[in-house]
Amino acid sequence: MRIFDPHIHMTSRTTDDYERMAAAGVRAVVEPAFWQGQPRTSVDTFVDYFDSLIGWEPFRAGQFGVRHHATVALNPKEANDPRCRPVLDLLPRYLDKDGVVAVGEIGYDSMTPAEDAAFAGQLALAVAHDLPALVHTPHRDKARGVERTLAVVAESGIDPGRVLVDHLNEVTVRLVRDTGCWLGFSIYPETKMSPPRMVELLRTYGTERILVNSAADWGRSDPLLTRATGEAMLLAGFTEDDVDRVLWRNPVEFYGQSGRLDLADLDGLRG
Amino acid sequence: MTPHRLRAALRGVPDPRWLDAALRRVATDPAAIARLFATAARKCGRGPLPDPPGWTVDEAARALLLTALPAGHAAAAESLYRYGDAAEKRAVLRALPLLPIGAECVPLLHDAIRTDDTRLVAAALGRYARHLEQPAWRQAVLKCVFTGVPLAVVDDLAGRADGELAAMLAGLAAERHAAGRSMPADAADLLDRLGAGSPSTTIPEA
Ligand SMILES: [Zn+2]
């Protein structure tokens, strides 16, 4: 089973995780820039964070045979902090980098006017840099958050086929599935979404334009839940080709739209 | 290494006109280098060049872009390094000896040597490292041995290796020996040449 985790925060994970992921078949990851669990207080700390996402973390991943790409953005939570907002002016510089395959995570946290401005502005950056966009959906007031998200996406003029709407569930998937956007599901150890529920969603909606990720970060999360979902799919009667489509070909197709995905010389790709 | 030689080596890139245009642009519009530097690998490629050995296409193209600036080379190198990805940082380090600058970019070497990215450590030890003070240079050479970077990357190793470096290498050899591990062959050879081949005779007193 070859696995591409399209959303995982490796900066927060240990080398044990990299070893276990590689052994489980994870060959490639995308690490979106996001909130790090505690407030940042200056633009310089974002520079160091982005620097790590395009330098140190790909090097670390490479030691385990895992190919690492990133998405870069000002996340919705910190879009509300005037100390962080000037990072928007620095983003164009990072959006030119080889390892940056999308603008993200953008979207809503508390649906404030500051979040509106940052979201719309960064969708425009995605269009200007010819990059896809990774859109986080809020954990609170989720259904209305998704509706508002889709309205902003539609207004931006970005091709919906270049937008991944993430952290969906049984309720919000219905809002997104006919918009042409890609559907992202984050599988967590508890709550949010589990492998059996994910299998049910795949039964209902098929495997097209669906991405499954672990969204593992500094909180309680599990980077092997992509693999667990693949195994649950097989047990439920999906074919190996279905699993390969969801866990490999779909993320490759989505992020491949950047023209910057580099999967050359990776071992085990025929897995 | 000279810009002329790199230019000749890049005649065969897939899109030589992009590089020609980028070099002309940088000469007249220095601020354009940030974007051109970032996109150079996608435009020119990343493979190894047959000549000069040890250079990749993207490193050579980026180094040429830096040399094409009309002025302000040190400031541009610092900025491109600060905001660069690992490959861009490496290209800046490799370009330093080709630029009309003095020792003002030594802080970039310190930054690179401090990292645990072996590609950056290696790139920091080229000819520009002649500006690096001897204690920092010895530590960097020792770090290469620690992390498995071949000593062939170190410019002027034979001329600069001294008794103090020999003592440091002998100490490492003794630790490795005690742990049942070996020294890399190139480091063991260097130690021999420096006349401190037998760790048992050179273990510093604790
Ligand atoms: Zn995330």
XYZ file of C-alpha atoms and ligand atoms in Angstrom:
478
model
C 0.000 0.000 0.000
C 1.569 3.321 -1.049
C 0.314 6.254 0.965
C 0.435 10.013 0.440
C -0.704 11.872 3.559
C -2.005 15.152 2.121
C -2.227 16.931 5.489
C 0.100 16.248 8.400
C 2.123 18.549 10.661
C 5.426 16.674 10.823
C 7.155 19.533 12.638
C 5.303 18.296 15.727
C 6.153 14.629 15.235
C 9.124 12.524 16.269
C 11.540 10.412 14.276
C 9.704 7.355 15.682
C 6.674 8.573 13.753
C 8.685 8.915 10.558
C 9.983 5.362 11.007
C 6.538 3.925 11.640
C 5.009 5.899 8.771
C 7.674 4.727 6.329
C 7.172 1.129 7.478
C 3.395 1.512 6.989
C 3.857 2.668 3.382
C 3.760 6.458 3.729
C 6.043 7.701 0.937
C 5.001 11.333 0.661
C 3.427 13.993 2.836
C 2.215 17.559 2.544
C 2.685 19.701 5.643
C 0.386 22.711 5.704
C 1.416 25.816 7.614
C -0.938 26.207 10.518
C -1.412 27.300 14.120
C 1.153 25.728 16.416
C -0.892 25.387 19.565
C 0.190 28.628 21.192
C 0.155 32.189 19.933
C 3.052 33.529 17.888
C 3.899 37.141 18.586
C 5.864 38.393 15.595
C 6.382 37.980 11.880
C 9.933 36.711 12.364
C 8.701 33.591 14.078
C 6.658 32.815 10.956
C 9.764 33.266 8.842
C 11.544 30.665 10.950
C 8.508 28.381 10.713
C 8.280 28.669 6.921
C 12.047 28.221 6.728
C 11.673 24.924 8.540
C 8.815 23.831 6.244
C 10.948 24.314 3.115
C 14.336 23.358 4.534
C 14.812 21.370 7.691
C 11.629 19.292 7.696
C 12.067 18.008 4.097
C 15.631 17.046 5.059
C 14.405 15.230 8.164
C 11.720 13.411 6.156
C 14.246 12.457 3.502
C 16.295 10.533 6.051
C 13.365 8.119 6.291
C 12.639 7.917 2.581
C 9.586 10.166 2.894
C 9.124 13.014 0.372
C 7.983 16.222 2.073
C 6.171 19.173 0.490
C 4.477 22.101 2.187
C 1.675 24.591 1.864
C 2.221 28.127 3.142
C -0.260 30.683 4.483
C -1.357 32.786 7.418
C -3.781 30.497 9.266
C -7.280 31.746 10.154
C -6.717 31.805 13.913
C -3.701 34.099 13.695
C -5.266 36.188 10.937
C -7.047 37.820 13.889
C -3.786 38.908 15.519
C -2.417 42.267 14.323
C 1.065 41.131 15.371
C 0.900 38.321 12.808
C -1.015 39.847 9.907
C 2.025 41.491 8.233
C 3.150 37.966 7.339
C 0.695 38.291 4.437
C 3.209 40.619 2.763
C 5.931 37.960 2.998
C 3.864 35.120 1.570
C 4.551 35.816 -2.127
C 8.222 35.120 -1.522
C 7.430 31.668 -0.110
C 4.772 30.870 -2.694
C 7.523 30.784 -5.342
C 9.404 27.928 -3.665
C 9.853 24.522 -5.290
C 8.512 22.622 -2.261
C 5.368 24.731 -1.852
C 2.474 22.989 -3.594
C -0.511 25.039 -2.387
C -1.641 28.049 -0.394
C -2.882 26.806 2.968
C -4.284 26.323 5.511
C -6.608 29.225 4.852
C -10.294 29.567 5.696
C -12.245 30.224 8.858
C -11.819 29.716 12.576
C -14.250 32.140 14.239
C -15.591 33.773 11.056
C -14.469 37.313 11.849
C -14.015 40.198 9.402
C -10.232 39.809 9.758
C -10.576 36.162 8.714
C -12.748 37.203 5.759
C -10.010 39.543 4.537
C -7.148 37.075 5.018
C -9.094 34.249 3.361
C -10.109 36.247 0.281
C -6.651 37.817 -0.013
C -4.906 34.462 0.104
C -7.258 32.885 -2.432
C -6.211 35.738 -4.723
C -2.569 34.876 -3.991
C -3.265 31.275 -4.983
C -4.652 32.438 -8.318
C -1.754 34.846 -8.853
C 0.846 32.131 -8.137
C -1.018 29.466 -10.078
C -1.305 27.296 -6.964
C -4.121 25.167 -5.523
C -5.606 26.120 -2.147
C -6.023 24.027 1.003
C -9.019 25.261 2.973
C -9.474 24.464 6.663
C -13.088 24.386 7.865
C -13.927 25.497 11.411
C -14.481 23.001 14.195
C -17.208 25.112 15.822
C -20.362 26.186 13.947
C -19.090 23.908 11.186
C -22.016 23.712 8.774
C -22.418 27.479 8.557
C -18.647 27.818 8.385
C -18.560 25.529 5.354
C -21.366 27.439 3.647
C -19.546 30.713 4.136
C -16.294 29.096 2.997
C -17.884 27.956 -0.262
C -19.333 31.409 -0.892
C -15.902 33.010 -0.531
C -14.331 30.376 -2.787
C -16.984 30.974 -5.454
C -16.515 34.731 -5.251
C -12.733 34.491 -5.576
C -12.879 33.124 -9.100
C -10.448 30.275 -8.333
C -11.206 27.065 -10.230
C -13.021 24.846 -7.666
C -11.007 21.900 -8.989
C -7.975 23.583 -7.437
C -9.558 23.861 -3.981
C -9.442 21.209 -1.256
C -12.031 21.728 1.494
C -10.748 19.850 4.516
C -11.940 18.390 7.831
C -15.334 17.437 6.414
C -17.822 15.055 8.057
C -21.145 13.349 7.236
C -23.038 16.633 7.477
C -20.702 19.017 5.710
C -19.761 16.639 2.873
C -23.217 17.173 1.413
C -22.579 20.893 1.110
C -19.297 20.470 -0.793
C -19.702 17.422 -3.007
C -21.447 19.189 -5.899
C -19.268 22.285 -5.949
C -16.358 20.769 -7.903
C -14.021 21.238 -4.924
C -11.977 18.316 -3.581
C -13.191 16.741 -0.352
C -10.757 16.238 2.534
C -11.369 14.050 5.572
C -9.148 14.043 8.644
C -9.146 10.777 10.549
C -8.644 11.172 14.294
C -8.199 8.713 17.174
C -11.463 9.952 18.716
C -14.436 12.130 17.737
C -14.315 13.923 14.373
C -13.851 11.060 11.891
C -12.907 7.370 12.268
C -11.807 4.769 9.680
C -15.174 2.884 9.763
C -17.111 6.127 9.276
C -14.744 7.077 6.456
C -15.453 3.750 4.742
C -19.184 4.465 4.946
C -18.627 7.877 3.344
C -16.620 6.287 0.532
C -19.457 3.793 -0.009
C -21.926 6.649 -0.290
C -19.920 9.154 -2.304
C -17.368 7.030 -4.187
C -13.629 7.623 -4.385
C -13.513 10.526 -6.829
C -11.985 13.831 -5.573
C -11.774 12.435 -2.013
C -8.620 12.783 0.084
C -7.969 11.123 3.438
C -5.426 12.535 5.881
C -4.299 12.077 9.462
C -3.947 15.822 10.182
C -1.568 14.626 12.897
C -0.038 17.488 14.858
C 0.881 18.468 18.429
C -2.496 17.308 19.773
C -3.715 13.772 20.271
C -3.543 12.315 16.774
C -2.172 9.312 14.923
C -0.093 9.468 11.715
C -0.949 5.840 10.900
C -4.691 6.397 10.525
C -4.303 6.782 6.768
C -3.039 3.194 6.658
C -5.813 2.072 9.043
C -8.362 3.621 6.686
C -6.864 1.760 3.720
C -7.103 -1.498 5.617
C -10.692 -0.775 6.657
C -11.508 -0.133 2.988
C -10.073 -3.510 1.960
C -11.987 -5.306 4.731
C -15.179 -3.621 3.551
C -14.678 -4.947 0.016
C -12.988 -2.039 -1.728
C -10.263 -3.112 -4.186
C -6.555 -2.342 -3.879
C -7.020 -0.007 -6.808
C -9.702 1.926 -4.882
C -7.358 2.247 -1.924
C -4.524 3.398 -4.188
C -6.773 5.989 -5.739
C -7.808 7.491 -2.395
C -4.475 7.208 -0.590
C -2.117 7.950 -3.481
C -3.473 8.988 -6.870
C -6.002 11.541 -5.598
C -3.504 13.576 -3.541
C -0.960 13.322 -6.361
C -3.556 14.651 -8.807
C -4.679 17.462 -6.508
C -1.263 18.791 -5.500
C 0.171 17.909 -8.911
C -1.806 20.872 -10.216
C 0.922 23.060 -8.721
C 3.385 21.674 -11.270
C 5.862 21.372 -8.390
C 5.166 17.949 -6.913
C 8.429 16.043 -7.137
C 8.054 12.305 -6.556
C 11.035 11.223 -8.636
C 13.324 8.494 -7.286
C 11.016 7.421 -4.467
C 11.260 3.770 -3.472
C 8.277 1.471 -3.385
C 5.989 3.500 -5.586
C 4.691 0.403 -7.275
C 3.559 -0.851 -3.831
C 35.525 27.952 -10.289
C 34.553 30.897 -12.468
C 31.214 32.273 -13.674
C 32.481 31.728 -17.202
C 32.932 28.005 -16.593
C 29.475 27.687 -15.028
C 27.950 29.562 -17.942
C 29.570 27.184 -20.403
C 28.389 24.185 -18.380
C 24.790 25.414 -18.594
C 24.653 25.708 -22.394
C 22.714 22.458 -22.530
C 19.855 23.247 -20.120
C 16.382 22.526 -21.533
C 15.465 26.217 -21.813
C 18.697 28.221 -22.211
C 16.759 31.315 -23.257
C 15.128 31.513 -19.816
C 18.548 31.651 -18.183
C 19.864 34.213 -20.681
C 16.857 36.440 -20.067
C 17.079 35.995 -16.291
C 20.750 36.977 -16.238
C 20.080 40.086 -18.330
C 17.135 41.001 -16.119
C 19.123 40.717 -12.890
C 21.834 42.955 -14.333
C 19.358 45.785 -14.897
C 16.683 45.048 -12.261
C 18.449 43.597 -9.198
C 15.226 43.227 -7.176
C 14.024 40.629 -9.684
C 16.549 38.141 -8.365
C 14.317 36.940 -5.500
C 11.741 35.360 -7.815
C 14.208 34.236 -10.459
C 16.402 32.585 -7.838
C 13.410 30.693 -6.379
C 12.165 29.440 -9.745
C 15.559 28.612 -11.294
C 15.469 24.895 -10.461
C 12.040 24.435 -12.061
C 13.243 26.251 -15.176
C 16.750 24.827 -15.521
C 16.694 21.431 -13.770
C 18.302 19.889 -10.714
C 20.538 17.130 -12.035
C 24.307 16.918 -11.583
C 26.491 18.700 -14.140
C 29.118 16.497 -15.792
C 31.466 19.452 -15.475
C 32.323 21.121 -13.159
C 32.082 18.007 -10.966
C 30.184 18.395 -7.717
C 27.831 21.058 -9.079
C 24.151 20.622 -9.914
C 22.333 22.574 -12.617
C 20.243 24.572 -10.132
C 23.263 25.509 -8.013
C 25.168 26.694 -11.051
C 22.217 28.668 -12.440
C 21.577 30.338 -9.087
C 25.248 31.127 -8.535
C 25.337 32.775 -11.961
C 22.296 34.873 -11.111
C 24.109 36.194 -8.037
C 27.230 36.989 -10.034
C 25.115 38.861 -12.595
C 24.056 41.500 -10.059
C 25.576 44.921 -10.806
C 26.233 45.660 -7.096
C 25.108 44.775 -3.583
C 26.199 41.152 -3.772
C 26.646 40.619 -0.042
C 23.240 42.028 0.882
C 21.558 39.989 -1.848
C 23.315 36.821 -0.718
C 22.158 37.385 2.861
C 18.553 37.981 1.843
C 18.404 35.044 -0.568
C 19.860 32.818 2.134
C 17.491 34.113 4.822
C 14.384 33.490 2.726
C 15.662 30.553 0.703
C 14.750 26.894 0.819
C 17.527 24.397 1.487
C 18.606 24.227 -2.176
C 18.683 28.031 -2.463
C 20.730 28.335 0.720
C 23.147 25.774 -0.633
C 23.461 27.675 -3.899
C 24.178 30.924 -2.048
C 26.936 29.241 -0.056
C 28.490 27.808 -3.190
C 28.299 31.171 -4.958
C 30.111 33.116 -2.214
C 33.669 32.530 -3.525
C 32.574 33.792 -6.951
C 31.287 37.143 -5.679
C 33.213 40.439 -5.399
C 32.901 40.524 -1.605
C 35.172 40.358 1.403
C 34.460 38.530 4.643
C 31.058 40.128 5.248
C 29.113 36.942 4.462
C 30.911 34.820 7.054
C 27.780 34.884 9.288
C 26.078 32.765 6.600
C 28.775 30.135 7.055
C 28.213 30.142 10.804
C 24.481 29.671 10.247
C 25.010 26.809 7.817
C 27.563 25.041 9.988
C 25.237 25.308 12.986
C 22.477 23.388 11.152
C 22.158 19.629 11.101
C 21.470 19.669 7.376
C 24.614 17.994 6.068
C 24.150 19.521 2.608
C 24.505 22.995 4.100
C 27.459 22.070 6.295
C 29.230 20.679 3.238
C 28.475 23.756 1.114
C 29.844 26.054 3.813
C 33.313 24.527 3.604
C 34.226 25.600 0.073
C 36.776 28.231 -0.845
C 34.925 31.069 0.910
C 35.636 29.301 4.224
C 39.141 30.775 4.007
C 37.468 33.729 5.764
C 36.349 31.452 8.589
C 38.427 31.736 11.742
C 40.451 28.632 12.508
C 38.551 27.413 15.646
C 35.214 27.522 13.799
C 36.782 25.859 10.768
C 38.154 22.971 12.903
C 34.755 22.460 14.540
C 33.150 22.351 11.100
C 35.635 19.757 9.846
C 34.999 17.673 12.957
C 31.255 17.990 12.361
C 31.768 16.584 8.866
C 33.468 13.539 10.350
C 30.677 13.176 12.932
C 27.872 13.370 10.385
C 29.465 11.437 7.536
C 30.141 14.349 5.178
C 33.114 13.370 2.968
C 36.161 15.484 3.755
C 36.679 15.987 0.022
C 34.208 18.902 0.305
C 36.618 20.827 2.545
C 38.628 23.395 0.612
C 42.357 23.481 1.372
C 42.088 20.708 3.955
C 45.725 19.718 3.600
C 46.967 23.293 3.932
C 44.810 24.183 6.921
C 44.699 21.026 9.035
C 46.863 21.640 12.090
C 47.949 20.005 15.328
C 44.839 21.160 17.155
C 42.593 19.512 14.545
C 44.717 16.379 14.833
C 44.199 16.336 18.600
C 40.422 16.749 18.143
C 40.296 13.968 15.557
C 42.418 11.725 17.787
C 39.967 12.320 20.630
C 37.071 11.342 18.399
C 38.962 8.272 17.186
C 39.552 7.232 20.800
C 35.847 7.614 21.638
C 34.842 5.683 18.555
C 37.398 3.003 19.320
C 36.114 2.677 22.903
C 32.550 2.329 21.592
C 33.582 -0.358 19.106
C 32.945 1.950 16.162
C 35.293 3.013 13.404
C 36.340 6.337 11.924
C 35.456 7.166 8.319
C 38.370 6.202 6.079
C 39.047 9.777 4.946
C 39.277 11.003 8.548
C 41.556 8.122 9.531
C 43.811 8.975 6.570
C 43.921 12.620 7.576
C 44.836 11.659 11.110
C 47.656 9.483 9.772
C 48.955 12.305 7.602
C 48.904 14.656 10.573
C 51.131 12.216 12.406
C 48.686 11.223 15.091
C 47.589 7.918 13.679
C 47.565 5.908 16.860
C 44.845 7.123 19.196
C 46.400 5.329 22.152
C 49.357 7.677 22.039
C 47.368 10.868 21.604
C 44.421 10.639 23.967
C 44.402 13.971 25.728
C 44.568 13.731 29.491
C 41.162 14.361 31.014
Zn -3.919 21.101 9.925
